[in-house]
Coordinates of C-alpha atoms and ligand atoms in Angstrom, one line a residue:
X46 CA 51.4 130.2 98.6
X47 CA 54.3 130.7 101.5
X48 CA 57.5 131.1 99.7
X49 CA 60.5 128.8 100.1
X50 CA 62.7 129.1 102.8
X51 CA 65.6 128.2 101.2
X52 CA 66.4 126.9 97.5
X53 CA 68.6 124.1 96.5
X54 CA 70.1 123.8 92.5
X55 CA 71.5 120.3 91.7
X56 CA 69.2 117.5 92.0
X57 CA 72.1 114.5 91.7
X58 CA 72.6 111.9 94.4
X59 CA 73.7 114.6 97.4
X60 CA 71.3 117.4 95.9
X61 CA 67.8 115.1 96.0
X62 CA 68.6 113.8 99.3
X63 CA 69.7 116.9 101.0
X64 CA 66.2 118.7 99.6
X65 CA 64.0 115.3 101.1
X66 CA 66.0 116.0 104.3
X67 CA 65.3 119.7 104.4
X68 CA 61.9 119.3 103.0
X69 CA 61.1 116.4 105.8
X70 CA 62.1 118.6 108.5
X71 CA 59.6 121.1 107.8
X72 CA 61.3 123.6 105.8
X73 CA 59.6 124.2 102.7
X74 CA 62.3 124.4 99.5
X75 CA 62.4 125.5 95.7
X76 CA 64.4 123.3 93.9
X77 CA 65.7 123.2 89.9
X78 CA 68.4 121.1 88.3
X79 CA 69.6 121.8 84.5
X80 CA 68.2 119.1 83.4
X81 CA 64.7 119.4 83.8
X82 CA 63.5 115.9 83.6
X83 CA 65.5 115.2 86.2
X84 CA 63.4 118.0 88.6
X85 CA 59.9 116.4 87.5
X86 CA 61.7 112.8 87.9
X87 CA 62.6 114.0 91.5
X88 CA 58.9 116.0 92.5
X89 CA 56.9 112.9 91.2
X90 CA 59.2 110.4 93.7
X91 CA 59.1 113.2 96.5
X92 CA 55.8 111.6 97.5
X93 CA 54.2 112.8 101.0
X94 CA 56.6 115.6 100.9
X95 CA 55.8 117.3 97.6
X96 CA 53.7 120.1 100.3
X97 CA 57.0 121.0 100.8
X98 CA 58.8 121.2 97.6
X99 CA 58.3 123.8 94.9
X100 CA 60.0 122.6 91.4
X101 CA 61.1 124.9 89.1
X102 CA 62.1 124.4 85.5
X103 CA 63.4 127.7 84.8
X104 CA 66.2 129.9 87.4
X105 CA 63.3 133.4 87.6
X106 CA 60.8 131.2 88.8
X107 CA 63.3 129.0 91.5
X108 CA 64.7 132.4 92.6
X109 CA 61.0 134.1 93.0
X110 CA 59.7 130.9 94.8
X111 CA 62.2 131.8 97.5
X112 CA 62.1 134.2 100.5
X113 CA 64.6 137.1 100.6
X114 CA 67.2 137.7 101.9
X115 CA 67.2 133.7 99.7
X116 CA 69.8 131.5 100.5
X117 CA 70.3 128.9 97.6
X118 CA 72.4 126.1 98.1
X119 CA 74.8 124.5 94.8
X120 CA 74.8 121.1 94.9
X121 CA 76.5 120.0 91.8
X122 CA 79.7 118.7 90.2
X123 CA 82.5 121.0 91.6
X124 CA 85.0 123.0 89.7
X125 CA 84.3 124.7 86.8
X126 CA 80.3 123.8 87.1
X127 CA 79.9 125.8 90.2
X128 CA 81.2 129.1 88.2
X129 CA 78.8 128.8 85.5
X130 CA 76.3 128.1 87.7
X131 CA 77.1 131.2 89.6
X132 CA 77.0 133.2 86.6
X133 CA 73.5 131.9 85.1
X134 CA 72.2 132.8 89.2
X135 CA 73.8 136.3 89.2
X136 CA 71.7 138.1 87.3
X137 CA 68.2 137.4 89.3
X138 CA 69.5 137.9 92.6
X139 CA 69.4 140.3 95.2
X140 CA 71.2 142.6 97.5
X141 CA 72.3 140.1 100.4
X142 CA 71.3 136.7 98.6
X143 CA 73.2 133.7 99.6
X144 CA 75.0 131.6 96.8
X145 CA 75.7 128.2 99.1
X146 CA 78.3 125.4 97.4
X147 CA 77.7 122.5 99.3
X148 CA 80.0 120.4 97.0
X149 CA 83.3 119.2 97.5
X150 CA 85.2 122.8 96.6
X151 CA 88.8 123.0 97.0
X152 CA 88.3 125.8 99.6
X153 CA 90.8 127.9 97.7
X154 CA 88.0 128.3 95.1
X155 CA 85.7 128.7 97.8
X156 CA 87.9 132.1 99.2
X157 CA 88.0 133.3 95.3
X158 CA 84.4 132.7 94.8
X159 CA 83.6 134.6 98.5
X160 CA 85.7 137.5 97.6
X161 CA 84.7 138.3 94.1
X162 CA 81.3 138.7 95.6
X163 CA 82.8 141.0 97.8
X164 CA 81.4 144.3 96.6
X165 CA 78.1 143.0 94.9
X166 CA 75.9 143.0 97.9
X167 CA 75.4 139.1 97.4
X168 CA 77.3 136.5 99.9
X169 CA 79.1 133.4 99.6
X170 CA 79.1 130.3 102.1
X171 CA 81.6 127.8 101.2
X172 CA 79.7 124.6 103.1
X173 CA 81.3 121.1 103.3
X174 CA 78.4 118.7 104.2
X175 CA 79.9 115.1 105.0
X176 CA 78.1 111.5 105.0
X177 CA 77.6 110.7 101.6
X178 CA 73.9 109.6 99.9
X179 CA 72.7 108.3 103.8
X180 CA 73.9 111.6 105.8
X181 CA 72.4 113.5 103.2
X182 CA 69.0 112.0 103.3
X183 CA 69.0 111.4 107.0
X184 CA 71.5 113.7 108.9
X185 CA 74.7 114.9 107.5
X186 CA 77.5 116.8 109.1
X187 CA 78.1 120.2 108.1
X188 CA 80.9 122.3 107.5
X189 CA 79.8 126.0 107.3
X190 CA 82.3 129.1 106.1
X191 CA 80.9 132.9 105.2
X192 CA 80.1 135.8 106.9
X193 CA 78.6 135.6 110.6
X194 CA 75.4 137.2 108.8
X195 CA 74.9 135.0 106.0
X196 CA 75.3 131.7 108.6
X197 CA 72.5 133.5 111.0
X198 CA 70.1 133.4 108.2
X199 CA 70.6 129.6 107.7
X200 CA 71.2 128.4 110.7
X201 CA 67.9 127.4 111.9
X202 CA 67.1 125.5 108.4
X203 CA 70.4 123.5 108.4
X204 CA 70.2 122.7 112.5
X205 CA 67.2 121.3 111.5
X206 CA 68.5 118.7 108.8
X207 CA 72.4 118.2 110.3
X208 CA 73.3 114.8 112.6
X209 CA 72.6 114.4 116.0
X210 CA 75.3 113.4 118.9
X211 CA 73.4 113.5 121.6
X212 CA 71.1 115.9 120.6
X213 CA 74.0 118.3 119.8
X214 CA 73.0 119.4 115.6
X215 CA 76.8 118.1 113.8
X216 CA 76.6 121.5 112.2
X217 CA 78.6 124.9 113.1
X218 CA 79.7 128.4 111.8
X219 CA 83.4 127.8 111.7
X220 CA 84.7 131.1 110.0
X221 CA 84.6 133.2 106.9
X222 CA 85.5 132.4 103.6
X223 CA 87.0 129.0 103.1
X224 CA 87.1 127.7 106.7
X225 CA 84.3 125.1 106.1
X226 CA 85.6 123.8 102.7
X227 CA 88.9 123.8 104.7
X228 CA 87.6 121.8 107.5
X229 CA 86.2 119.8 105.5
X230 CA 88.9 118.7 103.0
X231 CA 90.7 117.8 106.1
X232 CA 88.2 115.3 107.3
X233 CA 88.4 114.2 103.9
X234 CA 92.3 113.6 104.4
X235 CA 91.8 112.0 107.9
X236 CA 89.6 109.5 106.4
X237 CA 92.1 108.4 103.6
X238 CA 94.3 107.7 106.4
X239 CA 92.1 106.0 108.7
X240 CA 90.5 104.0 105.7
X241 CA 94.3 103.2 104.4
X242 CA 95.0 101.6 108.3
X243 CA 91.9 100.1 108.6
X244 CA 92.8 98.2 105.0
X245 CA 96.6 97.6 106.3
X246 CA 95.5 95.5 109.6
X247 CA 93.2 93.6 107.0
X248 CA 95.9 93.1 105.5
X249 CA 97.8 91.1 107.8
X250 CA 95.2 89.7 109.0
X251 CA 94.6 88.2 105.9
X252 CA 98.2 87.8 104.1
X253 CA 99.4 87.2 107.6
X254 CA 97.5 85.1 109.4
X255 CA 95.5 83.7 106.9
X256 CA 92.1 84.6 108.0
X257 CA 89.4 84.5 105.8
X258 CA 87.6 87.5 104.9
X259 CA 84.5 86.5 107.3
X260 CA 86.9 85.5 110.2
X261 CA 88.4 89.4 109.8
X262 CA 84.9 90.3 109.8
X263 CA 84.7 89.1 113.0
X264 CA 87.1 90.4 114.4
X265 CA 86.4 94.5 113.5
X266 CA 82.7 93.3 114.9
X267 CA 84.4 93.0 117.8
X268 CA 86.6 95.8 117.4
X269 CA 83.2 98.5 116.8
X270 CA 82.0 97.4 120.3
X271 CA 85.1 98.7 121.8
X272 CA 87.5 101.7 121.6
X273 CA 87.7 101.3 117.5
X274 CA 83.9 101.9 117.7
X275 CA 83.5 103.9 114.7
X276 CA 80.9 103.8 111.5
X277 CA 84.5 102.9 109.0
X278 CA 84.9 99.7 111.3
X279 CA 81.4 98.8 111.5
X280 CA 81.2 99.2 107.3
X281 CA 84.5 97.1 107.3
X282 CA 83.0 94.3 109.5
X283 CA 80.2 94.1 106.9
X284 CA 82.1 94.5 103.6
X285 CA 84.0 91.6 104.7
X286 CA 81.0 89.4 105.6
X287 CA 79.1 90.3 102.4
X288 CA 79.0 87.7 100.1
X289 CA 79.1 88.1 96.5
X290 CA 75.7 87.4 94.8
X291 CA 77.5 86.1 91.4
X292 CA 79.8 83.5 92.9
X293 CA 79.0 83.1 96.8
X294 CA 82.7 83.9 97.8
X295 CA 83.2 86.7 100.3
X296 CA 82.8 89.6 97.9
X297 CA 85.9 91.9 98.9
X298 CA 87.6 88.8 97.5
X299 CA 86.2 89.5 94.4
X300 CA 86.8 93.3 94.5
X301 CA 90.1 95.1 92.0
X302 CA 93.1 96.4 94.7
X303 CA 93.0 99.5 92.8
X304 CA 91.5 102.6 94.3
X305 CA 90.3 105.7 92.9
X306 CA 90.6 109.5 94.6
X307 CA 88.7 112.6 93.2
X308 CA 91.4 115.1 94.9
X309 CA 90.7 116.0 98.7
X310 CA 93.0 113.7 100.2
X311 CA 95.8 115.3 98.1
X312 CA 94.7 118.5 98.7
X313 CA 94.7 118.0 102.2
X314 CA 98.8 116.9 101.8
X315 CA 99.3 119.7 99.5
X316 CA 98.6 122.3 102.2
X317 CA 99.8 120.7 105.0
X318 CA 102.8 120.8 103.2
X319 CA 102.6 124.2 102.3
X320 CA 102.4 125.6 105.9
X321 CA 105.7 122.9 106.8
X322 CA 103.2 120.5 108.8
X323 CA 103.9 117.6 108.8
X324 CA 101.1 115.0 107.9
X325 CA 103.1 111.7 106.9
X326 CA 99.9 109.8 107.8
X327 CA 97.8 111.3 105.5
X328 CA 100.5 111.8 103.0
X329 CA 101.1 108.0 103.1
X330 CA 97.5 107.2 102.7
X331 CA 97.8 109.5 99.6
X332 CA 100.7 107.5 97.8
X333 CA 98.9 104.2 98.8
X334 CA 96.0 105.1 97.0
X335 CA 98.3 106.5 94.1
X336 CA 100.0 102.6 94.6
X337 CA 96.9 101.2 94.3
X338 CA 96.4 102.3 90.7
X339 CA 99.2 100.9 89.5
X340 CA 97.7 97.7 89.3
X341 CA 99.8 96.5 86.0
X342 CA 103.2 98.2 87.4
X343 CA 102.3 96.0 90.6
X344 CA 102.0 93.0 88.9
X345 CA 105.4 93.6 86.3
X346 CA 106.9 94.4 89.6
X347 CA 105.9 91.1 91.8
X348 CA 107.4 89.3 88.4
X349 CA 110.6 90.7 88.5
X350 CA 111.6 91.6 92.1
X351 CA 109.6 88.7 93.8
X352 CA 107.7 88.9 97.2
X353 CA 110.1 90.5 99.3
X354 CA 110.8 86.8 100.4
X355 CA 111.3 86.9 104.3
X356 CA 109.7 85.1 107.0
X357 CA 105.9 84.5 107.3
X358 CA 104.6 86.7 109.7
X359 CA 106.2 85.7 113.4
X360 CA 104.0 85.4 116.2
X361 CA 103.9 83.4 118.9
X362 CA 100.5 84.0 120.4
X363 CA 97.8 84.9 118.2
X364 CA 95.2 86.5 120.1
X365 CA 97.7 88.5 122.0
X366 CA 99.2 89.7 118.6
X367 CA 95.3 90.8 117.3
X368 CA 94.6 92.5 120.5
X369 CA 97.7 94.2 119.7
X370 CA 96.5 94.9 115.7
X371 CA 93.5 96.8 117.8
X372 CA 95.6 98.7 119.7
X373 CA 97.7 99.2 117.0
X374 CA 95.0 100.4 114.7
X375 CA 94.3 103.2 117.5
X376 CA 97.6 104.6 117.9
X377 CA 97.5 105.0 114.6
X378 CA 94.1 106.6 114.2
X379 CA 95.5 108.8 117.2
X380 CA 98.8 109.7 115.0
X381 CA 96.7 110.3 111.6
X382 CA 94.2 112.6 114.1
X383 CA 96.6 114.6 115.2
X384 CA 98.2 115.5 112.1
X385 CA 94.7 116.8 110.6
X386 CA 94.0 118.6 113.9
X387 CA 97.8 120.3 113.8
X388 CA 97.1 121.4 110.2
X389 CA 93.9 122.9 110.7
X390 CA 95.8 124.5 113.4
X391 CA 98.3 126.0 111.3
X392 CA 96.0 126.9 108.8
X393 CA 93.5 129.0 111.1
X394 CA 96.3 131.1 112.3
X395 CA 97.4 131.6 107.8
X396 CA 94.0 132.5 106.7
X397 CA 92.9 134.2 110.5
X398 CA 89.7 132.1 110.7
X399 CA 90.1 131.3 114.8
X400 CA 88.7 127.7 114.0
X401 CA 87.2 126.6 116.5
X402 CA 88.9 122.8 117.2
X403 CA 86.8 121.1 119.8
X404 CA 83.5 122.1 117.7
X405 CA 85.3 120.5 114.8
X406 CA 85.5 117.7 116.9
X407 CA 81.8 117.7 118.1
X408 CA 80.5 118.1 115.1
X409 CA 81.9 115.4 113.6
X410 CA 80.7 112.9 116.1
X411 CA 78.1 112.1 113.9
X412 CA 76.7 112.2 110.1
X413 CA 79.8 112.1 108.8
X414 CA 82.6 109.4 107.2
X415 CA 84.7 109.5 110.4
X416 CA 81.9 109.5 113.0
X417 CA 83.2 108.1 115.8
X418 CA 83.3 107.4 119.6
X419 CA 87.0 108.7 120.1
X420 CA 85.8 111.5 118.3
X421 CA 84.2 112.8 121.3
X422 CA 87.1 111.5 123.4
X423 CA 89.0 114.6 121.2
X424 CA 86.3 116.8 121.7
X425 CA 86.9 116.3 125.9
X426 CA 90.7 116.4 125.3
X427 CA 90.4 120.0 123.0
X428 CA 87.6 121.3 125.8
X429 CA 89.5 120.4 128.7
X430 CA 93.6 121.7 127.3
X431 CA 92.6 124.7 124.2
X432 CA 95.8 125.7 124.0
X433 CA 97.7 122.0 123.8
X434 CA 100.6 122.3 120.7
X435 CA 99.3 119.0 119.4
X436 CA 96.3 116.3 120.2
X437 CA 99.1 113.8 121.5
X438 CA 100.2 115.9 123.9
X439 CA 97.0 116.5 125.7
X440 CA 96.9 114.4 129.3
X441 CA 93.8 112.5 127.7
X442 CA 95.8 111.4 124.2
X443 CA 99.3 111.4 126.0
X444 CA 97.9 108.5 128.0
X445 CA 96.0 106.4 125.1
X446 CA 99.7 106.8 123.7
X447 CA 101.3 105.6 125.8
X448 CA 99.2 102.6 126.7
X449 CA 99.5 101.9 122.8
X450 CA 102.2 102.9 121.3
X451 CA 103.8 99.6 122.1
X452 CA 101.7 97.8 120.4
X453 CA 102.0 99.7 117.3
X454 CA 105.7 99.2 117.3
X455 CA 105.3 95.3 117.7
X456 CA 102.4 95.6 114.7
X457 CA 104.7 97.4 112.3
X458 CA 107.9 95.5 113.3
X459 CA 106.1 92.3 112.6
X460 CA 104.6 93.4 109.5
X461 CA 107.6 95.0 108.2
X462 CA 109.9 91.5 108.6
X463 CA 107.1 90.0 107.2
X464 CA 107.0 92.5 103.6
X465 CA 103.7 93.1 104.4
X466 CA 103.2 96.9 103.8
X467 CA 102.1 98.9 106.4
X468 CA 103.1 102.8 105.4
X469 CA 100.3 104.9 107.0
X470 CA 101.1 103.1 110.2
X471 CA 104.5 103.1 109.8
X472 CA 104.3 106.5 109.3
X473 CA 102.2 107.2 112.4
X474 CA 104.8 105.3 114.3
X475 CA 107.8 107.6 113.0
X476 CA 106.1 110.6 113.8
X477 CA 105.0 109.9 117.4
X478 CA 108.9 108.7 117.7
X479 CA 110.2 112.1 116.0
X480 CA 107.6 114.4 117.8
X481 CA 108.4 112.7 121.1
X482 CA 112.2 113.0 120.7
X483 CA 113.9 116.3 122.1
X484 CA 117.3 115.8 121.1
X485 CA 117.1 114.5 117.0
X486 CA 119.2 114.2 114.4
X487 CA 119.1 117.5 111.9
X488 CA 122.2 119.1 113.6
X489 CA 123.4 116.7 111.1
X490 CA 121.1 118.1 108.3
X491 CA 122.2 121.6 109.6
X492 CA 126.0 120.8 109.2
X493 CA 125.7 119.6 105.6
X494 CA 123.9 122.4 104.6
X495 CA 126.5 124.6 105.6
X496 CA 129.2 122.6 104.2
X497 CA 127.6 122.3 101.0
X498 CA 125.5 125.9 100.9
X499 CA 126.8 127.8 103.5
X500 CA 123.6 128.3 104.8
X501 CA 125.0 128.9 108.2
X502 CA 123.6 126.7 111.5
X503 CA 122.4 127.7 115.1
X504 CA 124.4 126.5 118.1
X505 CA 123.2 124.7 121.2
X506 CA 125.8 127.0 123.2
X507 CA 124.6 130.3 121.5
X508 CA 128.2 131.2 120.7
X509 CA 128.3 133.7 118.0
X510 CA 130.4 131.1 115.3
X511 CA 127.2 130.0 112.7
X512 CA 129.7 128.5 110.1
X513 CA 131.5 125.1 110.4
X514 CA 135.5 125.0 109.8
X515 CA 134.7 122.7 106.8
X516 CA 138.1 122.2 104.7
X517 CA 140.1 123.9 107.8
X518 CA 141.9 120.5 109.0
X519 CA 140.5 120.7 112.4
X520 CA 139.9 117.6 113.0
X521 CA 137.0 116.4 116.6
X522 CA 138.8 114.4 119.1
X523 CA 142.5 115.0 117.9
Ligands
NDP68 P1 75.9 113.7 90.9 O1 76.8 113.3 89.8 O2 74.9 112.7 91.4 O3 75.1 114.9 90.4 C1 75.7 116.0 89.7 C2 74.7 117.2 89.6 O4 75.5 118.3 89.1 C3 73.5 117.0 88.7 O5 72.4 117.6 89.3 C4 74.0 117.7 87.4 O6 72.9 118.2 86.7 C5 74.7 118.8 88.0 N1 75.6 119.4 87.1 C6 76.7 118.9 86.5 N2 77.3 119.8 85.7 C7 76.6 120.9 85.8 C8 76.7 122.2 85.2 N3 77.7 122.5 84.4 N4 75.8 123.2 85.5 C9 74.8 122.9 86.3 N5 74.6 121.7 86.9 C10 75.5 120.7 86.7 O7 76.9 114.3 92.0 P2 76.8 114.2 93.6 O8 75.4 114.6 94.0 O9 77.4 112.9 94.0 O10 77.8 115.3 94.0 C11 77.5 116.7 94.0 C12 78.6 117.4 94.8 O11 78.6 116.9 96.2 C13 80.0 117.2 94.3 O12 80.8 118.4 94.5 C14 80.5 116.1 95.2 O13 81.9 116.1 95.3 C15 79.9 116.5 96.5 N6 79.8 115.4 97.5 C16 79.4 114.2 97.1 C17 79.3 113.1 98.0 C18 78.9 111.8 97.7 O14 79.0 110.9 98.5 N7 78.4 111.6 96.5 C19 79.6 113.4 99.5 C20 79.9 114.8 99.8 C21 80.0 115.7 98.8 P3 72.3 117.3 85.5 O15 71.2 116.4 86.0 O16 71.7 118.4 84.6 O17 73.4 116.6 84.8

């Protein structure tokens, strides 16, 4: 029998569906889970493609059903899992093997894990594969980091199983070590943000205006056939016009406010914030998450401070003010885009991976969470100015800013007189307005800390005097 071409451990929601995909597109795989029930379980279901699959109940006969140099990807809870997984693999591989983890590593594990393989002849990909069960099974977006070699010997396998944007495989080589995990934890972080705006326009649409939950649905309908187009609208659309089998009523209305996170979001905060970029979109979409837990504090709160108490929402024409919640929604998006893009940015230049931003871009036109038209309206922008400081300030972007920026300001104005909370888009808004500004405000922050720490200023004359006459009795304008 022709051995596998790849293997896969991990047969869990993202592991079974990953091998059907691979398996579907021809490539025949070995597969083996601890449990082994579960591998039998998953053979028996694997119905016309069983030809294709090899299940193996023991790790010698999964890594002998596979053809050297064998890649074997590591689909399984991530952390501590992945190194005991490692370490049970070790001992039947080969010079030049492959160990792939596909799960959601923090990518700092993912460098660790690539360079204590360093001098044991085996490789490390750290690969971040986006779309959840659906992308897995039919198309996902990959996020590939390792060596140049190692990628060459799976390319063809995973071109074969990744998304298609126009016939473009949502799959690239995008460094060594822990660039895909990287890339990937960032996309992660994006989506908090975009999935925290998306939830504050619902808000005031709903706490607002008063729409039901189907009337909103509605309205992101609409939105997904225009510049919003994007799989997180569409889902919204039809979250909202779902109804609840146990009691009829819409069934968001019926969902806890109370969110959970499992890390890459904060991750995604924690090293932007390490590198001094600022992400306050992200960050924001963090802490409401964070907010969102606190479900009982929220409550104790609302008893004892009260709805903040101000006007309903004011607005005088209503379909002006949701075309201007669309527009909103995309400056935003653009704000939340741009930080993601600038960390990656920063971080490429740390870890010297030369990431590669408009194939970021491309690839995640599709299979992934945040697949999206205007993601291929970045891809242009990247393509057409490479060496552009920041995504807002590329002609393409500068102008969607401009045409919406506006719009956001009236959106978060409103909402904020209203004490309807709107922090990710507030926070997009203050950074466009901070980024934008030449002339801001920390010669004050500058002054203080010498008064207080001496820490000395820079001039805007250049004269050689970097310490303020603090105490002196000179006093401006006398
Ligand atoms: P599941 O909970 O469905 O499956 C977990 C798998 O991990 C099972 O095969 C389980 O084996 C195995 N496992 C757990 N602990 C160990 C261990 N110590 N040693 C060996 N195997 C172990 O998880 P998912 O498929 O959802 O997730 C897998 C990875 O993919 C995670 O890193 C996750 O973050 C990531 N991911 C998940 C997405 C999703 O939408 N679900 C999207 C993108 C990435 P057993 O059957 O023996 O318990």
């Amino acid at each position: 029998m022709a051995q596998a071409e790849i293997g896969l451990i991990g047969l869990g929601v993202m592991g079974s569906n990953l091998a059907l995909n691979i398996a579907e597109k021809g490539n025949k795989i070995a597969v083996f889970n601890r449990t082994a029930e579960r591998t039998r379980e998953f053979y028996e279901e694997a119905g016309s493609l069983k030809d294709q699959i090899v299940p193996c109940e023991t790790i010698e006969e999964f890594v002998a059903a596979i053809r050297p140099p064998r890649p074997i990807i590591i689909m399984i809870k991530a952390g501590d899992p992945v190194d005991q997984q490692m370490e049970l693999l070790k001992p039947f591989l080969e010079k030049n093997d492959i160990m792939i983890d596909a799960g959601n590593a923090n990518f700092r594990d993912t460098m660790r894990r690539f360079d204590a393989l360093k001098d044991s002849g085996l490789t490390f990909i750290g690969m971040g594969v986006s779309g959840g069960e659906e992308g897995a099974r039919h198309g996902p977006s990959i996020m590939v980091g390792g060596k140049e070699d190692s990628w060459k010997r799976v390319e063809k396998v995973l071109t074969s199983i990744a998304a298609k944007y126009n016939d473009e495989p949502c799959v690239a080589w995008l460094g060594e070590n822990g660039a895909g995990h990287f890339v990937k934890t960032i996309h992660n972080g994006i989506e908090y943000a975009d999935m925290q705006m998306i939830a504050e326009i619902y808000g005031i649409l709903r706490d607002g205006l008063n729409m039901s939950a189907t009337e909103i649905g509605k309205v992101f309908d609409t939105w997904n056939k225009g510049r919003l187009n994007s799989y997180l609208i569409e889902i919204s659309g039809t979250v909202l016009e779902t109804a609840d089998p146990l009691t009829g009523k819409p069934i968001v209305d019926m969902i806890l406010d109370k969110a959970g996170q499992k890390g890459t979001g904060k991750w995604s905060v924690i090293e932007a914030q390490n590198m001094g970029v600022p992400a306050t979109a992200i960050e924001a979409a963090v802490a409401a998450r964070s907010l969102s837990s606190m479900k009982d504090e929220r409550e104790a709160a609302e008893k004892t401070l009260g709805l903040p108490g101000l006007s309903a929402l004011s607005v005088s024409d209503r379909d002006a003010f949701i075309k201007d919640l669309e527009s909103a929604l995309l400056a935003g998006k653009i704000g939340a885009y741009a930080q993601g893009f600038a960390v990656m940015s920063a971080a490429s230049k740390e870890f010297g991976w030369n990431l590669p931003m408009p194939t970021i871009a491309k690839i995640w036109r599709a299979g992934c969470i945040i697949r999206s038209q205007f993601l291929d309206e970045i891809t242009s922008a990247f393509t057409a100015a490479p060496d552009a400081a920041n995504l807002i300030v590329t002609p393409a972007f500068s102008t969607m800013v401009k045409e919406t920026d506006g719009a956001l300001r009236r959106v978060v104005s409103a909402a904020v007189l209203a004490g309807l909370p709107v922090p990710a888009l507030a926070s997009a808004l203050g950074y466009f307005d901070s980024y934008r500004r030449g002339r801001g405000t920390a010669n004050m922050i500058q002054a203080q800390r010498d008064f207080f720490g001496a820490h000395g200023f820079d001039r805007i004359d250049g004269a050689d005097n970097h310490h303020g006459p603090w105490g002196s009795g000179l006093v401006a304008g006398a």
